Short mmCIF file of C-alpha atoms in Angstrom, two decimals:
data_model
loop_
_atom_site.label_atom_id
_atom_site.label_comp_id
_atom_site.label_asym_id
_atom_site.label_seq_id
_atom_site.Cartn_x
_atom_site.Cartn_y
_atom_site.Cartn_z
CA UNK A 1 23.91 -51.21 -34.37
CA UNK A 2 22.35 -50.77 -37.83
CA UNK A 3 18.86 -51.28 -39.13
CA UNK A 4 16.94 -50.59 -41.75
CA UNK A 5 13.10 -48.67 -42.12
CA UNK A 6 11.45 -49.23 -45.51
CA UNK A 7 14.89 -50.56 -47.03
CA UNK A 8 16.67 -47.26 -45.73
CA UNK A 9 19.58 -47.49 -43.38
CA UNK A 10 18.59 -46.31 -39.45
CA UNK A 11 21.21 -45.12 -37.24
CA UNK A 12 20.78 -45.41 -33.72
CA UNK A 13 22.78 -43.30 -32.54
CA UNK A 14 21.33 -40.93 -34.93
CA UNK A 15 17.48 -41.33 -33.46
CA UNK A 16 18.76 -41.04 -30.14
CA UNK A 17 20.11 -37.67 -30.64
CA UNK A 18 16.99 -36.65 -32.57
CA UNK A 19 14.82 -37.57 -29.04
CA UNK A 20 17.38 -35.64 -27.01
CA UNK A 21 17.25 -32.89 -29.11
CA UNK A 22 13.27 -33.11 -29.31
CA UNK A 23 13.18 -33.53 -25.23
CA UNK A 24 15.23 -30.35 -24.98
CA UNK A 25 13.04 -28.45 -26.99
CA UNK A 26 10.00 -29.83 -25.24
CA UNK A 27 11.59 -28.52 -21.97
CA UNK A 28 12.04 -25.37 -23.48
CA UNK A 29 8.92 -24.75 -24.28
CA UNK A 30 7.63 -26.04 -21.05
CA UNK A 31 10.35 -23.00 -19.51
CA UNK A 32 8.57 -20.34 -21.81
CA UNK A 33 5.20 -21.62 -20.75
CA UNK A 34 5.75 -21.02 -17.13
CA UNK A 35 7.76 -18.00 -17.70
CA UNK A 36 4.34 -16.66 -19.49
CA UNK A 37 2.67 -18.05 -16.61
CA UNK A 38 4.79 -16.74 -14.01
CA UNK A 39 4.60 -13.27 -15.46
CA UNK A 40 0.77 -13.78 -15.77
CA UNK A 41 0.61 -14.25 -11.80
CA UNK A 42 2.71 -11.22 -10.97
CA UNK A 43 0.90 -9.05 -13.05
CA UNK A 44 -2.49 -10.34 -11.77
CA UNK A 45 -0.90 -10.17 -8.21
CA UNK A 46 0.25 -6.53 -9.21
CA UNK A 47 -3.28 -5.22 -9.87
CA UNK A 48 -4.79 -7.15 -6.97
CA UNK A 49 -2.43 -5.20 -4.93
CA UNK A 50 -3.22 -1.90 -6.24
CA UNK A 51 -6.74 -2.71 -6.47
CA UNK A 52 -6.11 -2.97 -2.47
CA UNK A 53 -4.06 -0.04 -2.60
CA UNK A 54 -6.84 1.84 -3.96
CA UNK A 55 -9.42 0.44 -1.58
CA UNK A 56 -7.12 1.95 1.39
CA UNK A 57 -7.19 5.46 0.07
CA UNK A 58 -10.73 5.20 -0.51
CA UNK A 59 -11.41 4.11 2.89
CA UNK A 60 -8.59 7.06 3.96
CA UNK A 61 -10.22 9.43 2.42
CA UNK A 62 -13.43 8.39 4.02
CA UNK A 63 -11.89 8.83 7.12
CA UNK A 64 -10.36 12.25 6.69
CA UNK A 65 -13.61 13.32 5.78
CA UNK A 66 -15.54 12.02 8.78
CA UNK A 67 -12.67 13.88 10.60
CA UNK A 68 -12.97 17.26 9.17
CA UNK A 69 -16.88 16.49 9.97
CA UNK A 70 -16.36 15.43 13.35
CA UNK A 71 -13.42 18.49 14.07
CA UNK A 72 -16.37 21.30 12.59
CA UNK A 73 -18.80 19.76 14.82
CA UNK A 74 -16.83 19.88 18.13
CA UNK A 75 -15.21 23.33 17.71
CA UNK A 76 -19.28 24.51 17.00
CA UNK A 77 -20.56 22.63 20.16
CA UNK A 78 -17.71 24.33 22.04
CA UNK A 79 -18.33 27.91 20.69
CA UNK A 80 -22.20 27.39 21.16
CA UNK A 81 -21.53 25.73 25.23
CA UNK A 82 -19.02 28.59 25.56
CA UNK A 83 -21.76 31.08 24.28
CA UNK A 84 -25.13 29.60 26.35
CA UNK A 85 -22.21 30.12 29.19
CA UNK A 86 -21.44 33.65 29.24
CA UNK A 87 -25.11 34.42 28.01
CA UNK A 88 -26.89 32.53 31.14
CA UNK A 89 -23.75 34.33 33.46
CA UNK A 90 -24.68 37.51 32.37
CA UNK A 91 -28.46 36.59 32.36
CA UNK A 92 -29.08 34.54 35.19
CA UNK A 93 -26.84 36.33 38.23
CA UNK A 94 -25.64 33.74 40.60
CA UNK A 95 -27.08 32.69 43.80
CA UNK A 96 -24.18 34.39 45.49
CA UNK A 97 -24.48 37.46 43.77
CA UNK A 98 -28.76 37.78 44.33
CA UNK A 99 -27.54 37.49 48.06
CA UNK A 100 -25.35 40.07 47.99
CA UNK A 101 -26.93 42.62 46.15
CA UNK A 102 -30.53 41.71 48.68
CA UNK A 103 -28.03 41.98 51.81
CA UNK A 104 -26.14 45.43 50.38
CA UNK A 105 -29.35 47.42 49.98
CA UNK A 106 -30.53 46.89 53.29
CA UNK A 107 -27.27 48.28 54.95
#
C-alpha cells in the first residue's frame, strides 16, 4: 500500500525495513554495551582476585615469620634446658651418688 507524507510518496515496505534495520542496530549496540560491561566485571573480578591473592601471601608471609620466630625460640629453650641439665648434674651430685661416696669412705 501507498501513501503519501507532505505530498511525497511513502512506501511501506520501505519504512518497515528502515525499523528492522534501526532495531538491528539498536541490538547491536545493546551487544557492545554488555560486551563493555562484561569485560568491565572480569577485569574488576580479576583484581579482586589478586587483591585476595595478595592478602594470602601477606598473611603467608606473616606466618613464615612467626615460624622462624617460634623455631629460634624452641631450639634456644632446648639448648638452655639441655645446659641448666648438665650444669645442675655436674653441680648438684645425685642423691645416689652423696650415698655412695658417704658409705665408700667409711669402708
Amino acid at each position: 500500500m501507498m501513501t503519501t507524507v507532505n505530498g511525497k510518496l511513502i512506501l511501506e515496505e520501505h519504512n518497515k525495513l528502515d525499523k528492522i534495520t534501526q532495531k538491528v542496530d539498536n541490538l547491536n549496540q545493546s551487544w557492545q554495551k554488555l560486551e563493555v560491561q562484561l569485560t568491565l566485571l572480569s577485569q574488576e573480578q580479576k583484581t579482586e582476585y589478586l587483591k585476595q591473592i595478595n592478602f594470602v601471601k601477606i598473611d603467608l608471609k606473616r606466618l613464615e615469620n612467626l615460624y622462624q620466630k617460634l623455631l629460634i625460640v624452641m631450639v634456644v629453650s632446648t639448648v638452655g634446658l639441655v645446659s641448666v641439665y648438665v650444669w645442675l648434674g655436674f653441680n648438684y651430685p645425685s642423691a645416689h651418688q652423696q650415698t655412695q661416696e658417704q658409705v665408700l669412705p667409711q669402708q
